[in-house]
Coordinates of C-alpha atoms in Angstrom, one line a residue:
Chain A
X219 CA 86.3 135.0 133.7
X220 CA 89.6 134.8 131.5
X221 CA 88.6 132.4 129.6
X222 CA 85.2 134.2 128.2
X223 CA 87.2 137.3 127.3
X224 CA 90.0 135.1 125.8
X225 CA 87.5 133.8 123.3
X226 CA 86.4 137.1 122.2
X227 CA 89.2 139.1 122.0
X228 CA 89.8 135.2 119.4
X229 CA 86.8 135.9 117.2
X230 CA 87.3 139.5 117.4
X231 CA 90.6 138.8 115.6
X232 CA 89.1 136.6 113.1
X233 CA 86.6 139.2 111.7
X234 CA 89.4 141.4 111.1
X235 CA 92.1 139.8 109.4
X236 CA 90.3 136.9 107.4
X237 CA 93.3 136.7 105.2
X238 CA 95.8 135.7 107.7
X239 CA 95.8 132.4 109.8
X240 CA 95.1 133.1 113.7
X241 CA 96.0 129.6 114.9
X242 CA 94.1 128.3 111.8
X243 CA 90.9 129.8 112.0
X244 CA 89.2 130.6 108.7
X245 CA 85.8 131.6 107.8
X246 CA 85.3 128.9 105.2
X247 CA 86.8 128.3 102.2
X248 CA 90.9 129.0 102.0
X249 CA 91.3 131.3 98.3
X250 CA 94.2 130.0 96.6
X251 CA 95.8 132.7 94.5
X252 CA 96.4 133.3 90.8
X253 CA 95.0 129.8 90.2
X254 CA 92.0 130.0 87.9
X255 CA 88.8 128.4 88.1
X256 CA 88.9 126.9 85.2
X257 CA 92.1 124.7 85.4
X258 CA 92.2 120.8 84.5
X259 CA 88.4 119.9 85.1
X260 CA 87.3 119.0 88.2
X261 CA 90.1 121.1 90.3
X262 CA 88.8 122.9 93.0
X263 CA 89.9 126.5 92.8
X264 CA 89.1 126.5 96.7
X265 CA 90.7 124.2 99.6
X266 CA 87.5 123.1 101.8
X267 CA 88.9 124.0 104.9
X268 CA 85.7 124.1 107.3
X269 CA 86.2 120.7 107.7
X270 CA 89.7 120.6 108.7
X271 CA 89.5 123.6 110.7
X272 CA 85.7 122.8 111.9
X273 CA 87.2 121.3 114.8
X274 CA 89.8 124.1 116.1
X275 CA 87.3 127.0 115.5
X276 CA 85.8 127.6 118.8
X277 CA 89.9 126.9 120.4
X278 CA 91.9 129.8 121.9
X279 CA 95.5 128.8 123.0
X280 CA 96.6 127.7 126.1
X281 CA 98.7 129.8 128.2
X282 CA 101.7 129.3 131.0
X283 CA 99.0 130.1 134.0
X284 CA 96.7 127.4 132.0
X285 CA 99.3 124.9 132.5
X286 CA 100.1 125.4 135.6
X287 CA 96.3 125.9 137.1
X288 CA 95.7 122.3 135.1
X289 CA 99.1 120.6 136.6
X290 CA 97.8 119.5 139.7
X291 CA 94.4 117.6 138.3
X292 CA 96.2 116.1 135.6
X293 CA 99.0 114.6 138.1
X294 CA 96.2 113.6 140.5
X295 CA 94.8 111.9 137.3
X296 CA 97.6 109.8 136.4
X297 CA 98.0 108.8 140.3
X298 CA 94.6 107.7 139.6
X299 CA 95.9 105.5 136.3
X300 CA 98.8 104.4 138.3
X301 CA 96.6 102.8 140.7
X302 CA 94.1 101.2 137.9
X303 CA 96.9 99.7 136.5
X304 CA 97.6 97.4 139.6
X305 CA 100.9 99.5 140.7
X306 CA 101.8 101.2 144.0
X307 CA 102.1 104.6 143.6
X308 CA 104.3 105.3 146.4
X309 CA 107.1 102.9 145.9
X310 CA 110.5 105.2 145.0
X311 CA 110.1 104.7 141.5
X312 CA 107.1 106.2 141.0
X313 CA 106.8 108.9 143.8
X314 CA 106.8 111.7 141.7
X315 CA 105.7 110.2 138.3
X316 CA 102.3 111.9 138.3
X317 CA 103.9 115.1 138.1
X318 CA 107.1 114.0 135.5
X319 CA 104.3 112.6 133.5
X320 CA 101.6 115.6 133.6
X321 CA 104.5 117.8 132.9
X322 CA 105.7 115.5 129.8
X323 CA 101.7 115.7 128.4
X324 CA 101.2 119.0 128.3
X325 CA 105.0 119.6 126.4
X326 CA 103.8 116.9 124.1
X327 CA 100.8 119.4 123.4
X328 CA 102.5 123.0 123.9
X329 CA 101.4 123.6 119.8
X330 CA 98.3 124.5 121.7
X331 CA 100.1 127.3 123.2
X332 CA 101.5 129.1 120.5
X333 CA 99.9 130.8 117.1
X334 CA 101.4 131.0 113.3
X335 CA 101.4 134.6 113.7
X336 CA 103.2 134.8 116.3
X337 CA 106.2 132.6 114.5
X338 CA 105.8 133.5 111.2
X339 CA 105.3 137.4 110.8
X340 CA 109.2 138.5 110.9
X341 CA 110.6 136.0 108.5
X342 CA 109.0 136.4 105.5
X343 CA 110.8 138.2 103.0
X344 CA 110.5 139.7 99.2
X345 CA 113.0 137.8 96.8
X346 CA 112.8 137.2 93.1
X347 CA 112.9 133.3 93.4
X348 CA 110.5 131.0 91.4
X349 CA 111.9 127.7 91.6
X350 CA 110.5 125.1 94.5
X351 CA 112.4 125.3 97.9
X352 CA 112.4 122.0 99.6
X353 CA 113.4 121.5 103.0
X354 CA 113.1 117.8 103.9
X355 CA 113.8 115.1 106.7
X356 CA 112.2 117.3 109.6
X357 CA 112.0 115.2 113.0
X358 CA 108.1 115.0 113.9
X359 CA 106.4 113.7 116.7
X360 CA 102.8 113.8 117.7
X361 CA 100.2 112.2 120.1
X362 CA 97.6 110.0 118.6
X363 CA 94.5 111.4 119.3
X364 CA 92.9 108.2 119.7
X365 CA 95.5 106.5 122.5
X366 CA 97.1 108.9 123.5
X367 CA 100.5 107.2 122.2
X368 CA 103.2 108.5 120.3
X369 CA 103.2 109.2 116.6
X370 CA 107.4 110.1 115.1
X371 CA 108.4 110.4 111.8
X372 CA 109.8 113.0 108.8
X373 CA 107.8 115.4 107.3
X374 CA 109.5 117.0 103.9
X375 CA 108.1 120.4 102.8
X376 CA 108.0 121.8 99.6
X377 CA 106.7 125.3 97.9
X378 CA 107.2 127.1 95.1
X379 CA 107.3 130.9 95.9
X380 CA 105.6 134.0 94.4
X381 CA 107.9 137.1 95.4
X382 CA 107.9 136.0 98.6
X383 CA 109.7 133.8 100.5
X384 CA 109.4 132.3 104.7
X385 CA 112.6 131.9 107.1
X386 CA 113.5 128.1 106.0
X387 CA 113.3 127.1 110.3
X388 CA 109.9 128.3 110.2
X389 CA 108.9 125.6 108.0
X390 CA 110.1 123.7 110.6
X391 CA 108.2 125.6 113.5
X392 CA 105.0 125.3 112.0
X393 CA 105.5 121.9 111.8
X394 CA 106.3 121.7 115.5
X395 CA 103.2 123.9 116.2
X396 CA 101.1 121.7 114.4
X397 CA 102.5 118.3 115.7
X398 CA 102.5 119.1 119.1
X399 CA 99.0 118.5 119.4
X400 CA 97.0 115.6 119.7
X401 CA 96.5 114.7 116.1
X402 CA 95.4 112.6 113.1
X403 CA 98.6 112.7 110.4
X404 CA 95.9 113.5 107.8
X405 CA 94.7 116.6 109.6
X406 CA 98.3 117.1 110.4
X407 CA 99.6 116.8 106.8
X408 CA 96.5 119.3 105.7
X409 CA 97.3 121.8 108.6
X410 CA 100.8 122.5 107.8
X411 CA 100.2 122.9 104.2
X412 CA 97.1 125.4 104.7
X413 CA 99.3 127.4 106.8
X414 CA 102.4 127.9 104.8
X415 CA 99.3 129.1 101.9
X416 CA 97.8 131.6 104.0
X417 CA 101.2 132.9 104.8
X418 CA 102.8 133.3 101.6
X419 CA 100.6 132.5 98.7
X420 CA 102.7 130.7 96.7
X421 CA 102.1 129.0 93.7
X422 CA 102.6 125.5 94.8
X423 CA 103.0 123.6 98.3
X424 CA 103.4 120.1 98.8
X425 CA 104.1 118.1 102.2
X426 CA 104.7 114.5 102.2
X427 CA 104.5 113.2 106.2
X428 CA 105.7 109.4 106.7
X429 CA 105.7 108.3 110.1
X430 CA 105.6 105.1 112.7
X431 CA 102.2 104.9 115.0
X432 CA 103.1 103.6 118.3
X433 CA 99.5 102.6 118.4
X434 CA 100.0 99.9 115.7
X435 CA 103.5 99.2 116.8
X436 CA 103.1 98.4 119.9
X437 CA 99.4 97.3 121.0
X438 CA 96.8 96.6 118.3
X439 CA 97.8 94.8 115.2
X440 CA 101.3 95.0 116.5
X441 CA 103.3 95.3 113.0
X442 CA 106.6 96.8 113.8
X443 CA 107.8 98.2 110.9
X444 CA 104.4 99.9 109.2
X445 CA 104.5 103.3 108.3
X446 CA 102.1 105.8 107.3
X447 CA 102.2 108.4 104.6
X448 CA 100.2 110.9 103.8
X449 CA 100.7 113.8 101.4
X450 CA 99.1 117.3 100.6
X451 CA 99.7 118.9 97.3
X452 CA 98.0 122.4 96.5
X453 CA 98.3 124.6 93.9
X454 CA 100.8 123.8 91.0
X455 CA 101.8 120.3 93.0
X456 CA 98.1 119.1 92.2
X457 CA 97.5 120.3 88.6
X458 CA 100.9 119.6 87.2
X459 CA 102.3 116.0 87.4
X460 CA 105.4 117.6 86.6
X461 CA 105.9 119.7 89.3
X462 CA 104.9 117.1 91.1
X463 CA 107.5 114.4 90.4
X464 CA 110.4 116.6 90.5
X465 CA 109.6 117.4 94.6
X466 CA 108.9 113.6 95.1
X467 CA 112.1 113.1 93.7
X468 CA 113.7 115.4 95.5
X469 CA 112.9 114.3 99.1
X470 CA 113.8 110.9 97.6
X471 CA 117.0 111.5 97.7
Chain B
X242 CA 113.4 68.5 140.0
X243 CA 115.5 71.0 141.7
X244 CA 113.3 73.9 140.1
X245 CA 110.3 72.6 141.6
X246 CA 111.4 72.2 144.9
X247 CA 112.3 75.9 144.7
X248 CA 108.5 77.2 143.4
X249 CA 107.2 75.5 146.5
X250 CA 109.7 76.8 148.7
X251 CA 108.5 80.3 147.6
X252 CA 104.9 79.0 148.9
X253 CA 106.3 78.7 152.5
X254 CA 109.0 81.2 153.0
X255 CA 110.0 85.0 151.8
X256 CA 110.6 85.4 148.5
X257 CA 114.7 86.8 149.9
X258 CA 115.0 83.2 151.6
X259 CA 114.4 81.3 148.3
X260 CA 116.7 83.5 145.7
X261 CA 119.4 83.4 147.9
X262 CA 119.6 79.7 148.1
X263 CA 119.5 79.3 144.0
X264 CA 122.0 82.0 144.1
X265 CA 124.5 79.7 146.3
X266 CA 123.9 76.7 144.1
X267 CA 124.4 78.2 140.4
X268 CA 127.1 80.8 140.7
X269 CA 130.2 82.0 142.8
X270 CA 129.8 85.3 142.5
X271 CA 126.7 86.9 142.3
X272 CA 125.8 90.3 143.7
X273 CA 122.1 90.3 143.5
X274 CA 120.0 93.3 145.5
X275 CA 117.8 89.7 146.7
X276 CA 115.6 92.2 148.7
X277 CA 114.6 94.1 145.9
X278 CA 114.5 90.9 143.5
X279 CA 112.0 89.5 146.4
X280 CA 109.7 92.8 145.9
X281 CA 109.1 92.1 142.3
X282 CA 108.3 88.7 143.0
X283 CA 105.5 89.8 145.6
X284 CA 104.4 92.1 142.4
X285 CA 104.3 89.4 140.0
X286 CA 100.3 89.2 139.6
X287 CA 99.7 92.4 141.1
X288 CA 96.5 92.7 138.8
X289 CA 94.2 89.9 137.7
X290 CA 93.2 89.9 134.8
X291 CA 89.5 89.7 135.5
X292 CA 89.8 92.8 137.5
X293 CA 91.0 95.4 134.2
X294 CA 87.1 95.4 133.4
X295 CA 86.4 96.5 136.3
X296 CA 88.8 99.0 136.6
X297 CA 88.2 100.6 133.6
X298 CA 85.5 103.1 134.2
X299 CA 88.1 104.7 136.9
X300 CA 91.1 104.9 134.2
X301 CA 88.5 106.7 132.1
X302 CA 87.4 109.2 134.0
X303 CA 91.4 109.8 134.5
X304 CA 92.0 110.2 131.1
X305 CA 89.3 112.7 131.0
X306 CA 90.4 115.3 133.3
X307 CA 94.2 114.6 131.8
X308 CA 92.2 115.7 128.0
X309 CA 90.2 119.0 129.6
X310 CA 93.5 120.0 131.4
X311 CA 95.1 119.9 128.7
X312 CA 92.8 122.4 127.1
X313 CA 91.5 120.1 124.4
X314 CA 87.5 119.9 124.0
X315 CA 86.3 116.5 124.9
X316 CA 83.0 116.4 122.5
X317 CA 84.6 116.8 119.6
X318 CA 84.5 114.0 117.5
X319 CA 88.0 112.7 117.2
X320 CA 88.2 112.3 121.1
X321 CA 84.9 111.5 122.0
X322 CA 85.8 108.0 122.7
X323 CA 89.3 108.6 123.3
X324 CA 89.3 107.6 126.9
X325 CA 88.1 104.7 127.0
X326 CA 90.7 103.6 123.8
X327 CA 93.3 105.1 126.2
X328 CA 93.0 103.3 129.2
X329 CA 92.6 100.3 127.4
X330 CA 95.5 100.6 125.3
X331 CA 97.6 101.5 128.8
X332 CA 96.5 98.4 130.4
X333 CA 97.5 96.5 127.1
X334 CA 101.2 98.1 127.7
X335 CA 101.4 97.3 131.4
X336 CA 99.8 93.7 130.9
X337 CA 102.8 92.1 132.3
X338 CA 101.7 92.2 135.8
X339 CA 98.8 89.6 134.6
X340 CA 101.1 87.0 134.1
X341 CA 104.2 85.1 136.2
X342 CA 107.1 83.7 135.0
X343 CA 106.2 80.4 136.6
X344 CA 103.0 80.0 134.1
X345 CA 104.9 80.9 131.0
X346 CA 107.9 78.5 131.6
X347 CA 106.7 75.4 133.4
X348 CA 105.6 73.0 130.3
X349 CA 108.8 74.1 128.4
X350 CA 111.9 73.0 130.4
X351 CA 113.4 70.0 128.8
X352 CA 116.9 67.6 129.4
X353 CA 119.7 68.3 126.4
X354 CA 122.9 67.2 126.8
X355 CA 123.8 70.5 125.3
X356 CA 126.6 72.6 126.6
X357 CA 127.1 75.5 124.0
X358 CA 126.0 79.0 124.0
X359 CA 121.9 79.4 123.2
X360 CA 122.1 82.9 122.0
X361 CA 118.2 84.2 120.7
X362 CA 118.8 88.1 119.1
X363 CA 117.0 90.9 117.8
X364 CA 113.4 90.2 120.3
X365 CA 111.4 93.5 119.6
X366 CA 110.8 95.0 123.2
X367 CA 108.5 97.4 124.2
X368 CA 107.8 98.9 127.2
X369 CA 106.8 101.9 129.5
X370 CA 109.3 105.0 131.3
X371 CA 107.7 104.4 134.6
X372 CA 109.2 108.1 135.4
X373 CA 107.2 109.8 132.7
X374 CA 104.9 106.9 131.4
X375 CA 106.4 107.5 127.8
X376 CA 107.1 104.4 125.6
X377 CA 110.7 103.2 125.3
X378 CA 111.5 100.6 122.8
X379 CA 114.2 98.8 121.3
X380 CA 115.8 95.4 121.0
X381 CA 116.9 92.8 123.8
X382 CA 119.4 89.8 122.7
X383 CA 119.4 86.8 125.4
X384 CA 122.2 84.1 125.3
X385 CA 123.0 81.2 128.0
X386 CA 124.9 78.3 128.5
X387 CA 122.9 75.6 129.4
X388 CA 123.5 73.0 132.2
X389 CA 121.3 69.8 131.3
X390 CA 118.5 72.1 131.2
X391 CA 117.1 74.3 128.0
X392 CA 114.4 76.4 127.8
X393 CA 111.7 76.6 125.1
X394 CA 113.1 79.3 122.6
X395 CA 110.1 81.3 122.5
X396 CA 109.8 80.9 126.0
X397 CA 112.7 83.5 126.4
X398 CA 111.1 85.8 124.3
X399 CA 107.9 85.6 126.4
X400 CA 110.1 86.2 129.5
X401 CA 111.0 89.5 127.8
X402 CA 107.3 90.2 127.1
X403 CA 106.2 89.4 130.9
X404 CA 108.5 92.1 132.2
X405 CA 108.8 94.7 129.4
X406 CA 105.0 95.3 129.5
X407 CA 105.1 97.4 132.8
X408 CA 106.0 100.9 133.9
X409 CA 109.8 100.0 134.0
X410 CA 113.4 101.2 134.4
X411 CA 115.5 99.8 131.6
X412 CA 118.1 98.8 134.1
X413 CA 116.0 97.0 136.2
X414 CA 114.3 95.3 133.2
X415 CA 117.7 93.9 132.0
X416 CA 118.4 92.3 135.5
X417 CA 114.9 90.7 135.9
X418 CA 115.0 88.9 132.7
X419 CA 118.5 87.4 133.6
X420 CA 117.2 86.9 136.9
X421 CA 114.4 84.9 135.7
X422 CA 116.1 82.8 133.3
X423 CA 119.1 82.0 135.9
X424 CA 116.1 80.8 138.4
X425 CA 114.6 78.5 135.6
X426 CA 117.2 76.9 134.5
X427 CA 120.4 77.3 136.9
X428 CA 122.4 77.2 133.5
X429 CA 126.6 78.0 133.8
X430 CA 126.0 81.7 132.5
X431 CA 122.8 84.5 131.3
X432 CA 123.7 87.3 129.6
X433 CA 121.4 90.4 128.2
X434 CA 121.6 93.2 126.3
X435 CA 119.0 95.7 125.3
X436 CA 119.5 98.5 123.4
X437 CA 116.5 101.2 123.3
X438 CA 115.5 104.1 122.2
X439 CA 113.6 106.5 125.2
X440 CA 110.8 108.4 123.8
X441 CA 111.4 110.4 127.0
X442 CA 114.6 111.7 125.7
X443 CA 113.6 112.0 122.3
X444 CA 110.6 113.6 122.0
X445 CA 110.9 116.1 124.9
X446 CA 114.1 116.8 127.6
X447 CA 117.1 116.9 125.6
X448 CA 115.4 116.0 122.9
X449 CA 118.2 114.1 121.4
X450 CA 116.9 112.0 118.4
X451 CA 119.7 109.6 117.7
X452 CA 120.6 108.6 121.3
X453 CA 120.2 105.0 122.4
X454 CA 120.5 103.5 126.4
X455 CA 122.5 100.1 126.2
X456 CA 122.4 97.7 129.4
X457 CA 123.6 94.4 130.2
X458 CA 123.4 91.8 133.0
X459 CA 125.9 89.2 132.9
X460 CA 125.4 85.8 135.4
X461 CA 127.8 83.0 136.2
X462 CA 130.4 82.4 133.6
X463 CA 129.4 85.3 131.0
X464 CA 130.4 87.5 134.1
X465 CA 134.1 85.7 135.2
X466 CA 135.2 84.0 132.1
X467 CA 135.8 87.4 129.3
X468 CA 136.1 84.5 126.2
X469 CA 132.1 83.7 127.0
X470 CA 131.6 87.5 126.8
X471 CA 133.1 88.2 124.0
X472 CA 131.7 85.2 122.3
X473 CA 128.1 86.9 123.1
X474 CA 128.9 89.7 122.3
X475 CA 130.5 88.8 118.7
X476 CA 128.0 86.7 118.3
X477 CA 124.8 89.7 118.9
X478 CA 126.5 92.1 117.2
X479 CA 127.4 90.7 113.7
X480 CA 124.6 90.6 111.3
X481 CA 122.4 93.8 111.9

């Protein structure tokens, strides 16, 4: 079948190039460059990664066919909600709703479909710059993986580069890769982060993610204006406070 | 009590029969669909509350098939009970068909010799796209002029709950809550105005991330006399 040769050709791929990140699969432990051992005590030299990426080993991404050989049971599925709930699905309104809606789920989860190789290898480029590139305020939104509901927020991304620099929109397509998923915005947060190391080694990253859960907002506790924020700083943004404060004063502003 | 006489009316004869006869008492000109008004009466307890139990294990198995089409893997640990939390929190969102306007408003109708504008702003509303089952939220502000009667304040915000927890078209949402109140209370004039946000639009579509849908229904005197109006409308739109 596809799908069995899919997953091969996947870990076939991941033997090979263990340095590069194949829709985050690692083998373990991420290497974080020029950073030694022995820095302030207690610093992990190494980014456990197994059990972020634990989780998305055994995946292969979805393809066009996929979604289109999965529309039909997903729009019978949601006929099947529509009736739970106590509606009728054939009044006007809600004739062709299984299908609007199966066709919105699967766009709120296309990250599934692509791979950081695939977005990242053209755009990253050789310059002399070692001062931190932020780009901040980036539109997020994400599926709680719990209820199925809408996460939004901003995410702000910052790195400080080693000879090499990425495409500044690709920041912004991994994080559109990543969020279109269903997620947790701590795995989120790590993801993005983890990737932009493996893809350029800098000397630093740090992403801050606040966003609004539509699963406290509007069921649950019910608090409307809660937000959550969650940060990942590796490299140079964890062992020096310095570094540190000047990108969260940065995307402050 | 005038109200009364109309909830057993509805008892006896079509839901068309009964609207149009409030209609003719409260307000000169008033273009209401009454047929259509009449079908969301028939749906006002479409569900019983002591059937969503029972209808769980269905919604479940739904949510399922919707996780494995979408290529996810439905052992792993983060949606191993996902499921169940989903159907649950959809029949939380769509919990307005438990309840009718009638049990909400009955206790907290009361005689005031009160003739100026009642205006409550800034109610939270939340509700369902029932095109692509994607949250839409945003806020509704309610004003009327009362006509011997007034209504409980949170009563109007509880009218707004009622009908924004279902799969909904904001349009039709603004009309049912005006509707609702103008039944209630036959006051001179209802006006609402929500302004929301559509997750539809903004997280996928034109994926426009500032754009926001405003309606308005405007009964009786808010819809002839423009000074009412604008005295609403000054009055919602100062202060936020």
């Amino acid at each position: 079948m596809e799908r069995s040769k899919q997953k091969q050709v996947n870990e076939n791929e991941n033997e090979n190039e263990a340095d590069s990140a194949i829709n985050g699969h690692f083998d373990g432990r991420v290497k974080m460059p020029g950073w030694s051992a022995g820095g302030a005590a207690g610093t992990p030299s190494t980014v456990p990664s197994s059990s972020v990426m634990e989780s998305w080993r055994e995946e292969r991404t979805r393809s066009l066919e996929d979604n289109e050989m999965s529309l039909p049971s997903i729009a019978a599925a949601y006929t099947t909600i529509l009736r739970g709930l106590g509606e009728d699905p054939q009044r006007q309104g809600l004739l062709k709703t299984p299908w609007r809606a199966a066709t919105a789920m699967q766009f709120f989860t296309k990250g599934y479909q692509e791979k950081i190789i695939d977005v990242l290898n053209d755009a990253i480029f050789d310059e002399d710059h070692d001062e931190m590139v932020i780009v901040k305020d980036i539109d997020m939104f994400s599926m709680c993986e719990h209820h199925l509901v809408p996460i939004f927020g901003r995410v702000h991304i910052g790195y400080l580069p080693n000879k090499r620099v990425l495409g500044l929109s690709k920041l912004a397509r991994i994080v559109e890769i990543y969020s279109r998923r269903l997620q947790v915005q701590e795995r989120l947060t790590k993801q993005i982060a983890v990737a932009i190391t493996e893809a350029l080694q800098p000397a630093g990253v740090g992403v801050v993610i606040e966003a609004t859960h539509m699963c406290m907002v509007m069921r649950g506790v019910q608090k409307m204006n809660s937000k959550t924020v969650t940060s990942t700083m590796l490299g140079v943004f964890r062992e020096d406070p310095k570094t540190r404060d000047e990108f969260l004063t940065l995307i402050r502003s | 009590m005038e109200y009364q006489k109309a909830a057993e009316l509805k008892g006896l004869c079509n839901g068309k029969i009964v609207t149009e006869y409030l209609c003719r008492n409260g307000f000169s000109e008033l273009t209401v669909d009454s047929k259509k008004v009449a079908v969301q009466h028939k749906n006002e307890t479409s569900r019983k509350e002591a059937e969503d139990e029972s209808r769980l294990p269905a919604l479940e198995a739904a949510y399922t098939t919707i996780l494995r089409g979408l290529g996810e893997n439905t052992d792993r640990q983060g949606l191993l009970k996902t499921p169940l939390r989903a159907a649950k929190a959809m029949q939380f969102l769509t919990k307005g068909y438990h309840e009718t306007i009638f049990d909400v408003l009955n206790d907290a109708i009361f005689d005031e010799d009160h003739e100026e504008l009642v205006i409550v702003k800034d109610i939270d509303m939340f509700s369902l796209c029932e095109h692509h089952l994607v949250p839409f939220f945003g806020k509704v502000h309610i004003g009327y002029l009362p006509s011997k009667k007034v209504v409980g304040l949170s009563k109007l915000a509880r009218i707004v709950e009622i009908y924004s927890r279902r799969l909904q078209v904001q349009e039709r949402l603004t009309k049912q809550i005006a509707m609702a109140i103008s039944e209630a209370l036959q006051p001179v004039g209802v006006a609402v105005v929500i302004e929301a946000a559509h997750m539809c639009m903004v997280m996928r579509g034109v994926q426009k991330m500032n754009s926001r849908t405003v309606t308005s229904a405007m009964l009786g005197v808010f819809r002839e006399d423009p000074k009412a109006r604008e005295e609403f409308l000054a009055l919602t739109k100062g202060g936020q």
